[in-house]
């Protein structure tokens, strides 16, 4: 039951990624169209794309982590005895949790300060932009906790691997 | 402090902890441990690094590559390349270099280039009795062109971190990319002279213009993509980011209307995959923003600069030394991680020795790419070896000739800045 709940969260996050990426790509297209065809550059489109990219990256880092896609060199690791491999794996999950909690916690500090600032193009309060980093790290921590739980007997079906073309 | 940070960094990377996580947690630990620094600096520097419009070229070109390759272009490209150079000795080998060069104009990633072209050509080469290790080494080294001929993810990373025009770097990559292609083909030719390689003397079919025309009709969308991107930047109409947007719409148009392979219900999957790939690279750039800031705060760049100035006095000597360091480090550590750590150092060196920014950028990008084909740690060789299904040591046996060709082009760019810098300066002013 819990597992199914978790999986719907994962799917929802991935669908949000798609919508964000689609949205800022369309705005990018609109920017090019406006500038070249209509001769009317937009004032807000660059910021929309930049902030959309930041939100997307922060949400997609945990997705890549869940799918085991992050770049690393595992050649030496595979030569180690199984118990050591397990220890390094555990250390890796703990480091992810540490990174997620720290980014989330300290971005909240920045958000306090940024409450009074507005972005120049969109006029968006800056703490909304930073909120993407908090939400992303919260999901990152959630994924890390689930991965940690697998070291203590909990199990969930492996994520669908990144299909390749 | 600095020494401690680097020991921790290397230890964790060697243990196989992902690069993003290593740079992030070591940088964070460093900021926490340095007296006088507030921890909120970490997410703030990370945000500042990502808050950069030119970095958007990265998701756009990744998405464009996904959209175009979802249209099944690589198989057609290989057929095209074979009709053009297949009648030469070791025709399939030459075809793999030519297809990698054309694919490089569509994709910005050397890993994508190696796996797309390799997965079609390596089995074909094995079918004609090429040694699997030779085929693997060849497609891996040809794959490096993917990140040198525009567009290029490595150049977007370099340009956005070093504050150099990405469009200019793209234009600067054209000549070195073609030179590497010629160099690799020369090495194939030399191999075909050796009595140990009778399979490389066989030719397949003869040249027929009609066949070339027919194959060209099949691949024109792929041939047109780099022309739109490079033409748009050359004419000054587009920035690299806008060229990336245009490439996305173009890729969608080709897949949806020309090849009719792309379906609307595939789009979420394609976008999500591109988003994940983007996050893997942008994520490293973000944490590198904080890590690099810490290194600069601890005077790392100045220490390296004074050490290098101590050893080398002239521009050429400095560039040679920098490249030697890059090539040495990338042998043992993932080359993208090395590039990202070394970019601020390179920028400081370039400024104090008045090295042309495009020449320096191209050198750094090329060294990164060569680094991903130099054993023991060589991501492109790993990819190609797993496609070829041979042993890693067999691939390594054949890679050296191709690496010499790549290093030769690197040396040419050190000696002759115009190879990389003339086109961007001429067209972008």
Coordinates of C-alpha atoms in Angstrom, one line a residue:
Chain A
X1 CA 0.0 0.0 0.0
X2 CA 2.7 2.5 1.1
X3 CA 4.8 1.4 -1.9
X4 CA 1.9 2.2 -4.3
X5 CA 1.5 5.6 -2.7
X6 CA 5.2 6.3 -3.1
X7 CA 5.1 5.2 -6.7
X8 CA 2.3 7.7 -7.5
X9 CA 4.3 10.4 -5.9
X10 CA 7.2 9.5 -8.2
X11 CA 5.0 9.4 -11.2
X12 CA 3.5 12.8 -10.3
X13 CA 6.9 14.4 -9.9
X14 CA 8.0 13.1 -13.3
X15 CA 4.9 14.4 -14.9
X16 CA 5.5 17.8 -13.4
X17 CA 9.0 17.7 -14.9
X18 CA 7.5 17.1 -18.3
X19 CA 5.0 20.0 -17.9
X20 CA 7.7 22.4 -16.7
X21 CA 10.2 21.5 -19.4
X22 CA 7.4 21.8 -22.0
X23 CA 6.3 25.1 -20.6
X24 CA 9.7 26.8 -20.7
X25 CA 10.5 25.4 -24.1
X26 CA 7.3 26.8 -25.5
X27 CA 8.2 30.2 -23.9
X28 CA 11.6 29.9 -25.5
X29 CA 9.9 29.4 -28.8
X30 CA 7.6 32.3 -28.2
X31 CA 10.7 34.5 -27.4
X32 CA 12.4 33.6 -30.7
X33 CA 9.1 34.1 -32.6
X34 CA 8.4 37.5 -31.0
X35 CA 11.9 38.8 -31.6
X36 CA 12.3 37.6 -35.2
X37 CA 8.8 37.6 -36.6
X38 CA 7.1 40.3 -34.7
X39 CA 10.1 42.3 -33.7
X40 CA 8.8 42.6 -30.2
X41 CA 11.3 41.2 -27.6
X42 CA 9.6 39.9 -24.4
X43 CA 10.7 41.3 -21.1
X44 CA 9.9 38.3 -19.0
X45 CA 10.7 35.2 -21.1
X46 CA 14.4 34.8 -20.2
X47 CA 13.5 34.8 -16.5
X48 CA 10.7 32.3 -17.0
X49 CA 13.1 29.9 -18.8
X50 CA 15.9 30.4 -16.2
X51 CA 13.6 29.8 -13.2
X52 CA 11.8 27.0 -14.9
X53 CA 15.2 25.3 -15.6
X54 CA 16.3 25.7 -11.9
X55 CA 13.0 24.2 -10.7
X56 CA 13.3 21.4 -13.2
X57 CA 16.9 20.6 -12.3
X58 CA 16.2 20.5 -8.6
X59 CA 13.3 18.1 -9.1
X60 CA 15.1 16.0 -11.7
X61 CA 18.3 15.4 -9.5
X62 CA 16.3 13.1 -7.2
X63 CA 14.6 11.4 -10.2
X64 CA 18.1 10.7 -11.7
X65 CA 19.2 9.4 -8.2
X66 CA 16.1 7.1 -7.9
X67 CA 16.9 5.7 -11.4
X68 CA 20.6 5.3 -10.5
X69 CA 21.5 7.6 -13.4
X70 CA 24.1 9.9 -11.8
X71 CA 27.6 9.8 -13.3
X72 CA 30.2 8.1 -11.1
X73 CA 33.1 5.7 -11.5
X74 CA 32.0 2.3 -10.2
X75 CA 34.9 0.3 -11.7
X76 CA 36.9 0.2 -8.6
X77 CA 33.9 -0.3 -6.4
X78 CA 33.0 -3.5 -8.2
X79 CA 36.4 -5.0 -7.3
X80 CA 35.8 -4.5 -3.6
X81 CA 34.4 -7.3 -1.4
X82 CA 30.6 -7.4 -1.0
X83 CA 30.5 -6.1 2.5
X84 CA 32.7 -3.0 1.6
X85 CA 30.5 -2.4 -1.4
X86 CA 27.5 -2.4 0.9
X87 CA 29.2 0.0 3.3
X88 CA 30.1 2.4 0.4
X89 CA 26.5 2.2 -0.8
X90 CA 25.2 3.0 2.7
X91 CA 27.6 5.9 2.9
X92 CA 26.4 7.2 -0.5
X93 CA 22.7 7.2 0.6
X94 CA 23.7 9.0 3.9
X95 CA 25.6 11.6 2.0
X96 CA 22.6 12.2 -0.3
X97 CA 20.4 12.6 2.8
X98 CA 23.0 15.1 4.3
X99 CA 23.1 17.1 1.1
X100 CA 19.3 17.2 0.7
X101 CA 18.7 18.3 4.3
X102 CA 21.5 20.9 4.2
X103 CA 20.3 22.4 0.9
X104 CA 16.7 22.5 2.0
X105 CA 17.5 23.9 5.5
X106 CA 19.8 26.6 4.3
X107 CA 17.7 27.6 1.3
X108 CA 14.9 28.3 3.9
X109 CA 17.3 30.8 5.4
X110 CA 17.8 32.5 2.1
X111 CA 14.0 32.6 1.5
X112 CA 13.6 34.6 4.7
X113 CA 15.9 37.2 3.3
X114 CA 14.6 37.1 -0.2
X115 CA 11.0 37.6 0.9
X116 CA 11.2 41.3 0.1
X117 CA 12.9 40.9 -3.3
X118 CA 11.2 40.7 -6.6
X119 CA 12.7 39.4 -9.9
X120 CA 13.2 42.3 -12.3
X121 CA 11.5 40.7 -15.4
X122 CA 8.5 38.7 -14.1
X123 CA 8.1 40.7 -10.9
X124 CA 8.0 37.4 -9.1
X125 CA 8.8 37.3 -5.3
X126 CA 12.3 35.7 -5.2
X127 CA 11.3 33.3 -2.4
X128 CA 9.0 31.5 -4.9
X129 CA 12.0 30.9 -7.1
X130 CA 14.1 29.5 -4.2
X131 CA 11.1 27.4 -3.1
X132 CA 12.0 25.0 -6.0
X133 CA 15.3 24.2 -4.3
X134 CA 13.4 23.4 -1.0
X135 CA 10.8 21.2 -2.7
X136 CA 13.5 19.5 -4.8
X137 CA 15.6 18.7 -1.7
X138 CA 12.6 17.5 0.2
X139 CA 11.9 15.0 -2.5
X140 CA 15.6 14.2 -2.6
X141 CA 15.5 13.5 1.1
X142 CA 12.4 11.3 0.6
X143 CA 14.1 9.2 -2.0
X144 CA 17.3 8.9 0.2
X145 CA 15.2 7.7 3.1
X146 CA 13.5 5.1 1.0
X147 CA 16.9 3.9 -0.3
X148 CA 18.3 3.8 3.3
X149 CA 15.3 1.8 4.4
X150 CA 16.2 -0.9 1.8
X151 CA 19.4 -1.5 3.8
X152 CA 17.2 -2.4 6.8
X153 CA 14.9 -5.0 5.3
X154 CA 12.3 -2.7 3.6
X155 CA 11.9 -3.3 -0.1
X156 CA 10.2 -1.7 -3.1
X157 CA 10.3 -2.7 -6.7
X158 CA 13.3 -1.3 -8.6
X159 CA 12.6 1.9 -10.7
X160 CA 12.1 1.5 -14.4
X161 CA 15.6 2.1 -15.9
X162 CA 16.2 4.9 -18.3
X163 CA 15.2 3.5 -21.6
X164 CA 17.9 4.2 -24.2
X165 CA 17.3 4.9 -27.9
Chain B
X1 CA 42.2 22.7 4.3
X2 CA 42.6 22.6 0.6
X3 CA 44.6 19.4 0.7
X4 CA 42.0 17.8 3.0
X5 CA 39.2 18.8 0.5
X6 CA 41.0 17.3 -2.4
X7 CA 41.9 14.1 -0.6
X8 CA 38.3 13.7 0.4
X9 CA 37.1 14.5 -3.2
X10 CA 39.4 12.0 -4.8
X11 CA 38.7 9.3 -2.2
X12 CA 35.0 9.5 -2.6
X13 CA 35.1 9.7 -6.5
X14 CA 37.4 6.6 -6.6
X15 CA 35.0 4.8 -4.3
X16 CA 32.3 5.3 -7.0
X17 CA 30.2 7.9 -5.2
X18 CA 28.5 10.0 -7.9
X19 CA 30.4 13.1 -8.9
X20 CA 27.5 15.5 -8.1
X21 CA 27.2 14.1 -4.6
X22 CA 30.9 14.2 -4.0
X23 CA 31.3 17.8 -5.1
X24 CA 28.1 18.8 -3.2
X25 CA 28.9 17.2 0.1
X26 CA 32.6 18.0 0.1
X27 CA 31.9 21.6 -0.8
X28 CA 29.2 21.8 1.8
X29 CA 31.4 20.2 4.5
X30 CA 34.2 22.7 3.5
X31 CA 31.9 25.7 3.9
X32 CA 30.7 24.4 7.3
X33 CA 34.3 23.8 8.4
X34 CA 35.7 27.1 7.3
X35 CA 35.5 29.7 10.1
X36 CA 33.6 32.9 9.1
X37 CA 31.5 31.3 6.4
X38 CA 27.7 31.0 6.8
X39 CA 26.2 27.7 5.5
X40 CA 23.5 29.5 3.5
X41 CA 26.3 30.4 1.1
X42 CA 26.1 26.9 -0.3
X43 CA 22.6 27.0 -1.8
X44 CA 23.1 30.7 -2.7
X45 CA 26.2 30.0 -4.8
X46 CA 24.5 27.0 -6.3
X47 CA 21.5 29.2 -7.3
X48 CA 23.8 31.9 -8.6
X49 CA 25.6 29.4 -10.9
X50 CA 22.3 28.0 -12.3
X51 CA 20.7 31.5 -12.6
X52 CA 22.3 32.0 -16.1
X53 CA 20.4 32.2 -19.4
X54 CA 23.3 30.8 -21.5
X55 CA 23.1 27.6 -19.4
X56 CA 19.7 27.0 -20.9
X57 CA 21.4 25.9 -24.1
X58 CA 22.0 22.7 -22.2
X59 CA 18.4 21.4 -21.7
X60 CA 17.5 22.7 -25.2
X61 CA 20.2 20.8 -27.1
X62 CA 19.7 17.7 -25.0
X63 CA 16.0 17.8 -25.8
X64 CA 16.7 18.5 -29.5
X65 CA 19.1 15.5 -29.6
X66 CA 16.5 13.2 -28.0
X67 CA 13.8 14.4 -30.4
X68 CA 15.9 14.0 -33.5
X69 CA 17.3 10.6 -32.5
X70 CA 13.8 9.4 -31.5
X71 CA 13.2 9.7 -35.3
X72 CA 15.6 6.9 -35.9
X73 CA 18.2 9.0 -37.6
X74 CA 21.4 7.2 -36.7
X75 CA 20.7 4.1 -38.9
X76 CA 20.1 6.3 -41.9
X77 CA 23.2 8.3 -41.1
X78 CA 25.4 5.2 -41.2
X79 CA 23.9 4.2 -44.5
X80 CA 24.6 7.7 -45.8
X81 CA 28.2 7.6 -44.6
X82 CA 28.7 4.2 -46.2
X83 CA 27.6 5.3 -49.6
X84 CA 30.1 8.2 -49.4
X85 CA 33.3 6.5 -48.1
X86 CA 32.4 2.8 -48.0
X87 CA 34.2 2.1 -51.3
X88 CA 37.6 3.0 -49.6
X89 CA 39.8 0.5 -47.9
X90 CA 38.4 -0.2 -44.4
X91 CA 35.3 1.6 -45.7
X92 CA 33.2 0.8 -42.6
X93 CA 35.9 2.3 -40.4
X94 CA 35.9 5.5 -42.4
X95 CA 32.1 5.4 -42.4
X96 CA 32.1 5.4 -38.6
X97 CA 34.2 8.5 -38.5
X98 CA 32.0 10.3 -41.1
X99 CA 28.7 9.3 -39.3
X100 CA 30.1 10.4 -36.0
X101 CA 31.0 13.8 -37.5
X102 CA 27.5 14.2 -39.0
X103 CA 25.8 12.9 -35.8
X104 CA 27.9 15.5 -33.9
X105 CA 26.0 18.2 -35.7
X106 CA 22.8 16.9 -34.2
X107 CA 23.9 15.8 -30.8
X108 CA 26.0 17.7 -28.3
X109 CA 27.3 14.6 -26.4
X110 CA 30.2 12.3 -27.1
X111 CA 28.6 9.5 -25.1
X112 CA 25.4 9.8 -27.2
X113 CA 27.5 9.9 -30.4
X114 CA 29.5 6.8 -29.4
X115 CA 26.5 4.8 -28.3
X116 CA 24.3 5.8 -31.3
X117 CA 26.9 5.2 -34.0
X118 CA 28.6 2.4 -32.2
X119 CA 25.5 0.3 -31.6
X120 CA 25.0 0.1 -35.4
X121 CA 28.5 0.1 -36.7
X122 CA 30.3 -2.1 -34.2
X123 CA 28.2 -5.2 -35.0
X124 CA 28.6 -4.4 -38.7
X125 CA 32.4 -4.1 -38.4
X126 CA 32.6 -7.3 -36.4
X127 CA 30.5 -8.9 -39.2
X128 CA 33.3 -8.0 -41.6
X129 CA 36.0 -9.5 -39.3
X130 CA 37.2 -6.3 -37.8
X131 CA 38.8 -6.9 -34.4
X132 CA 36.2 -6.1 -31.8
X133 CA 38.7 -4.1 -29.8
X134 CA 39.6 -2.1 -32.9
X135 CA 36.0 -1.3 -33.6
X136 CA 35.4 -0.3 -30.0
X137 CA 38.5 2.0 -29.8
X138 CA 37.5 3.6 -33.1
X139 CA 33.9 4.4 -32.3
X140 CA 34.9 5.7 -28.9
X141 CA 37.5 8.1 -30.3
X142 CA 35.2 9.1 -33.2
X143 CA 32.6 9.8 -30.6
X144 CA 34.8 12.6 -29.1
X145 CA 33.9 14.6 -32.2
X146 CA 30.3 14.7 -30.9
X147 CA 31.4 17.3 -28.3
X148 CA 33.7 19.2 -30.6
X149 CA 31.7 19.8 -33.7
X150 CA 28.7 22.1 -32.6
X151 CA 26.4 21.8 -30.8
X152 CA 28.3 20.6 -27.7
X153 CA 27.3 20.1 -24.1
X154 CA 30.9 20.3 -22.9
X155 CA 31.2 23.8 -24.6
X156 CA 27.9 24.9 -23.0
X157 CA 29.4 23.9 -19.6
X158 CA 32.7 25.6 -20.3
X159 CA 31.1 28.8 -21.8
X160 CA 28.6 29.3 -19.0
X161 CA 31.1 28.7 -16.3
X162 CA 34.0 30.7 -17.8
X163 CA 31.7 33.4 -19.2
X164 CA 32.8 32.9 -22.8
X165 CA 30.3 33.1 -25.7
X166 CA 28.9 29.7 -26.3
X167 CA 28.1 30.5 -29.9
X168 CA 31.7 31.5 -30.4
X169 CA 33.0 28.2 -28.9
X170 CA 30.6 26.3 -31.2
X171 CA 32.0 28.1 -34.2
X172 CA 35.5 27.5 -33.0
X173 CA 34.9 23.8 -32.8
X174 CA 34.2 23.3 -36.5
X175 CA 37.8 23.2 -37.7
X176 CA 39.3 21.2 -34.9
X177 CA 36.4 18.7 -35.1
X178 CA 37.0 18.2 -38.8
X179 CA 40.8 17.9 -38.3
X180 CA 40.2 15.2 -35.7
X181 CA 38.0 13.3 -38.2
X182 CA 40.8 13.5 -40.8
X183 CA 43.3 12.4 -38.2
X184 CA 41.3 9.4 -37.2
X185 CA 40.8 8.4 -40.9
X186 CA 44.6 8.7 -41.4
X187 CA 45.1 6.3 -38.5
X188 CA 42.6 3.8 -40.1
X189 CA 44.5 4.1 -43.4
X190 CA 47.8 3.4 -41.6
X191 CA 46.3 0.4 -39.9
X192 CA 45.1 -0.9 -43.3
X193 CA 48.7 -1.0 -44.5
X194 CA 49.7 -3.3 -41.7
X195 CA 49.9 -7.0 -42.7
X196 CA 48.3 -7.9 -39.4
X197 CA 45.0 -6.4 -40.6
X198 CA 43.9 -8.1 -43.8
X199 CA 40.3 -7.3 -43.0
X200 CA 41.0 -3.6 -43.3
X201 CA 42.1 -3.9 -46.9
X202 CA 38.8 -5.2 -48.2
X203 CA 36.4 -2.7 -49.8
X204 CA 32.7 -2.9 -50.2
X205 CA 31.0 -1.9 -53.4
X206 CA 31.9 1.1 -55.6
X207 CA 31.1 4.7 -55.5
X208 CA 27.8 5.6 -57.2
X209 CA 26.5 9.1 -57.3
X210 CA 22.9 7.9 -57.6
X211 CA 23.2 6.0 -54.3
X212 CA 24.7 9.0 -52.6
X213 CA 21.8 11.1 -53.7
X214 CA 19.3 8.6 -52.6
X215 CA 20.9 8.3 -49.2
X216 CA 21.2 12.1 -48.9
X217 CA 17.4 12.4 -49.4
X218 CA 17.0 10.0 -46.5
X219 CA 19.2 12.0 -44.1
X220 CA 18.6 15.6 -45.1
X221 CA 16.9 16.5 -41.9
X222 CA 20.0 15.5 -39.9
X223 CA 22.3 17.3 -42.4
X224 CA 20.1 20.5 -42.2
X225 CA 20.1 20.6 -38.4
X226 CA 23.7 21.7 -37.9
X227 CA 23.3 24.2 -40.8
X228 CA 20.4 25.8 -39.0
X229 CA 22.3 25.9 -35.7
X230 CA 25.7 27.0 -37.1
X231 CA 24.1 29.3 -39.7
X232 CA 21.9 31.0 -37.2
X233 CA 24.9 31.7 -34.9
X234 CA 27.3 32.6 -37.7
X235 CA 24.9 35.2 -39.0
X236 CA 24.5 36.7 -35.6
X237 CA 20.8 36.0 -35.6
X238 CA 20.7 33.6 -32.7
X239 CA 22.4 33.1 -29.4
X240 CA 23.4 29.5 -28.6
X241 CA 20.3 29.2 -26.3
X242 CA 18.0 30.4 -29.0
X243 CA 19.6 28.1 -31.5
X244 CA 18.9 25.3 -29.1
X245 CA 15.2 26.3 -28.9
X246 CA 15.0 26.3 -32.7
X247 CA 16.7 22.9 -32.8
X248 CA 14.0 21.5 -30.5
X249 CA 11.2 22.8 -32.7
X250 CA 13.0 21.5 -35.7
X251 CA 13.6 18.1 -34.1
X252 CA 9.9 17.8 -33.3
X253 CA 8.9 18.9 -36.8
X254 CA 11.2 16.3 -38.4
X255 CA 10.2 13.4 -36.1
X256 CA 6.5 14.3 -36.2
X257 CA 5.9 15.3 -39.8
X258 CA 8.9 14.1 -41.9
X259 CA 9.7 10.6 -40.4
X260 CA 6.3 10.3 -38.7
X261 CA 7.9 8.1 -36.0
X262 CA 7.4 10.5 -33.1
X263 CA 4.0 10.3 -31.4
X264 CA 2.4 12.8 -29.1
X265 CA 2.1 10.2 -26.4
X266 CA 5.9 9.6 -26.5
X267 CA 6.6 13.3 -25.6
X268 CA 6.3 13.0 -21.8
X269 CA 8.8 10.1 -21.9
X270 CA 11.2 12.0 -24.1
X271 CA 11.0 15.2 -22.1
X272 CA 11.5 13.4 -18.8
X273 CA 14.5 11.6 -20.1
X274 CA 16.0 14.9 -21.4
X275 CA 15.2 16.5 -18.0
X276 CA 17.0 13.8 -16.1
X277 CA 20.1 14.1 -18.4
X278 CA 20.0 17.9 -18.0
X279 CA 19.8 17.5 -14.2
X280 CA 22.8 15.2 -14.2
X281 CA 24.9 17.9 -15.9
X282 CA 23.3 21.1 -14.6
X283 CA 23.3 19.6 -11.1
X284 CA 27.0 19.1 -11.2
X285 CA 27.4 22.6 -12.5
X286 CA 25.3 23.9 -9.6
X287 CA 27.2 22.2 -6.8
X288 CA 30.4 23.1 -8.6
X289 CA 29.4 26.7 -8.4
X290 CA 29.5 26.4 -4.6
X291 CA 32.6 24.1 -4.6
X292 CA 34.4 26.4 -7.0
X293 CA 33.6 29.4 -5.0
X294 CA 35.0 27.8 -1.9
X295 CA 38.2 26.9 -3.8
X296 CA 38.6 30.5 -4.9
X297 CA 37.9 31.7 -1.4
X298 CA 40.7 29.4 -0.2
X299 CA 43.0 30.9 -2.9
X300 CA 43.2 27.6 -4.8
X301 CA 43.3 29.3 -8.3
X302 CA 46.1 31.7 -7.3
X303 CA 48.1 28.9 -5.8
X304 CA 47.9 26.9 -9.0
X305 CA 48.5 30.0 -11.1
X306 CA 51.7 30.9 -9.2
X307 CA 52.9 27.3 -9.4
X308 CA 52.3 27.2 -13.2
X309 CA 54.0 30.6 -13.7
X310 CA 56.9 29.3 -11.7
X311 CA 57.5 26.4 -14.2
X312 CA 56.4 27.9 -17.5
X313 CA 57.0 31.5 -18.7
X314 CA 55.6 31.7 -22.3
X315 CA 52.1 31.4 -23.5
X316 CA 52.8 28.2 -25.4
X317 CA 54.6 26.6 -22.5
X318 CA 51.7 27.5 -20.1
X319 CA 49.1 26.0 -22.5
X320 CA 51.2 22.9 -22.9
X321 CA 51.6 22.5 -19.2
X322 CA 47.9 23.1 -18.6
X323 CA 47.0 20.5 -21.2
X324 CA 49.5 18.0 -19.8
X325 CA 47.9 18.4 -16.4
X326 CA 44.4 18.0 -17.9
X327 CA 45.3 14.9 -19.8
X328 CA 47.1 13.4 -16.8
X329 CA 44.2 14.0 -14.4
X330 CA 41.5 12.9 -16.8
X331 CA 43.2 9.5 -17.2
X332 CA 42.4 8.7 -13.6
X333 CA 39.3 10.8 -12.7
X334 CA 36.0 11.3 -14.6
X335 CA 36.9 14.0 -17.2
X336 CA 33.8 16.1 -16.7
X337 CA 34.6 16.5 -13.0
X338 CA 38.1 17.5 -13.8
X339 CA 36.9 20.0 -16.4
X340 CA 34.6 21.6 -13.9
X341 CA 37.2 21.9 -11.3
X342 CA 39.8 23.2 -13.7
X343 CA 37.7 25.8 -15.5
X344 CA 38.3 28.7 -13.0
X345 CA 42.0 27.8 -13.0
X346 CA 42.1 28.0 -16.8
X347 CA 40.3 31.3 -16.8
X348 CA 42.8 32.8 -14.3
X349 CA 45.7 31.5 -16.4
X350 CA 44.2 32.6 -19.6
X351 CA 43.7 36.1 -18.3
X352 CA 47.1 36.6 -16.9
X353 CA 48.8 35.2 -20.1
X354 CA 46.4 36.9 -22.5
X355 CA 45.5 33.6 -24.2
X356 CA 42.6 33.9 -26.7
X357 CA 39.4 32.8 -24.9
X358 CA 38.2 30.6 -27.8
X359 CA 41.5 28.9 -28.2
X360 CA 41.7 28.2 -24.5
X361 CA 38.1 27.0 -24.4
X362 CA 38.6 24.7 -27.3
X363 CA 41.8 23.3 -25.8
X364 CA 40.0 22.6 -22.5
X365 CA 37.0 21.0 -24.3
X366 CA 39.3 18.8 -26.5
X367 CA 41.4 17.8 -23.5
X368 CA 38.2 16.7 -21.7
X369 CA 37.2 14.7 -24.7
X370 CA 40.6 13.0 -25.1
X371 CA 40.5 12.4 -21.4
X372 CA 37.3 10.3 -21.9
X373 CA 39.2 8.0 -24.2
X374 CA 42.4 7.6 -22.2
X375 CA 42.5 4.5 -20.0
X376 CA 42.2 3.5 -17.2
X377 CA 39.2 5.8 -16.5
X378 CA 37.6 6.5 -19.9
X379 CA 33.9 6.7 -20.2
X380 CA 33.8 6.5 -24.0
X381 CA 36.0 3.4 -24.0
X382 CA 33.7 1.8 -21.4
X383 CA 30.6 2.5 -23.5
X384 CA 32.2 1.2 -26.7
X385 CA 33.7 -1.8 -25.0
X386 CA 30.3 -2.9 -23.7
X387 CA 28.8 -2.5 -27.2
X388 CA 31.6 -4.5 -28.8
X389 CA 31.4 -7.2 -26.1
X390 CA 35.2 -7.6 -26.0
X391 CA 37.6 -7.2 -23.0
X392 CA 38.6 -3.8 -21.9
X393 CA 42.3 -4.6 -22.4
X394 CA 41.6 -5.5 -26.0
X395 CA 40.0 -2.0 -26.6
X396 CA 42.9 -0.4 -24.9
X397 CA 45.4 -2.1 -27.2
X398 CA 43.9 -0.4 -30.2
X399 CA 43.1 3.0 -28.7
X400 CA 46.6 4.6 -28.7
X401 CA 46.9 5.3 -32.4
X402 CA 43.6 7.2 -32.4
X403 CA 44.6 9.1 -29.2
X404 CA 47.9 10.2 -30.9
X405 CA 45.8 11.6 -33.7
X406 CA 43.6 13.5 -31.3
X407 CA 46.6 14.8 -29.3
X408 CA 48.2 16.0 -32.6
X409 CA 45.2 18.2 -33.3
X410 CA 45.4 19.5 -29.7
X411 CA 49.0 20.4 -30.3
X412 CA 48.1 22.1 -33.5
X413 CA 45.5 24.2 -31.7
X414 CA 48.1 25.2 -29.1
X415 CA 50.5 26.3 -31.8
X416 CA 48.0 28.0 -34.0
X417 CA 45.3 29.8 -32.2
X418 CA 43.5 30.7 -35.5
X419 CA 42.4 27.1 -36.0
X420 CA 39.9 27.6 -33.1
X421 CA 39.7 31.4 -32.9
X422 CA 39.5 32.7 -36.5
X423 CA 35.9 31.8 -37.3
X424 CA 34.4 33.1 -34.0
X425 CA 36.4 36.3 -34.1
X426 CA 35.6 36.9 -37.8
X427 CA 31.9 36.3 -37.5
X428 CA 31.1 37.4 -34.0
X429 CA 33.6 40.3 -33.9

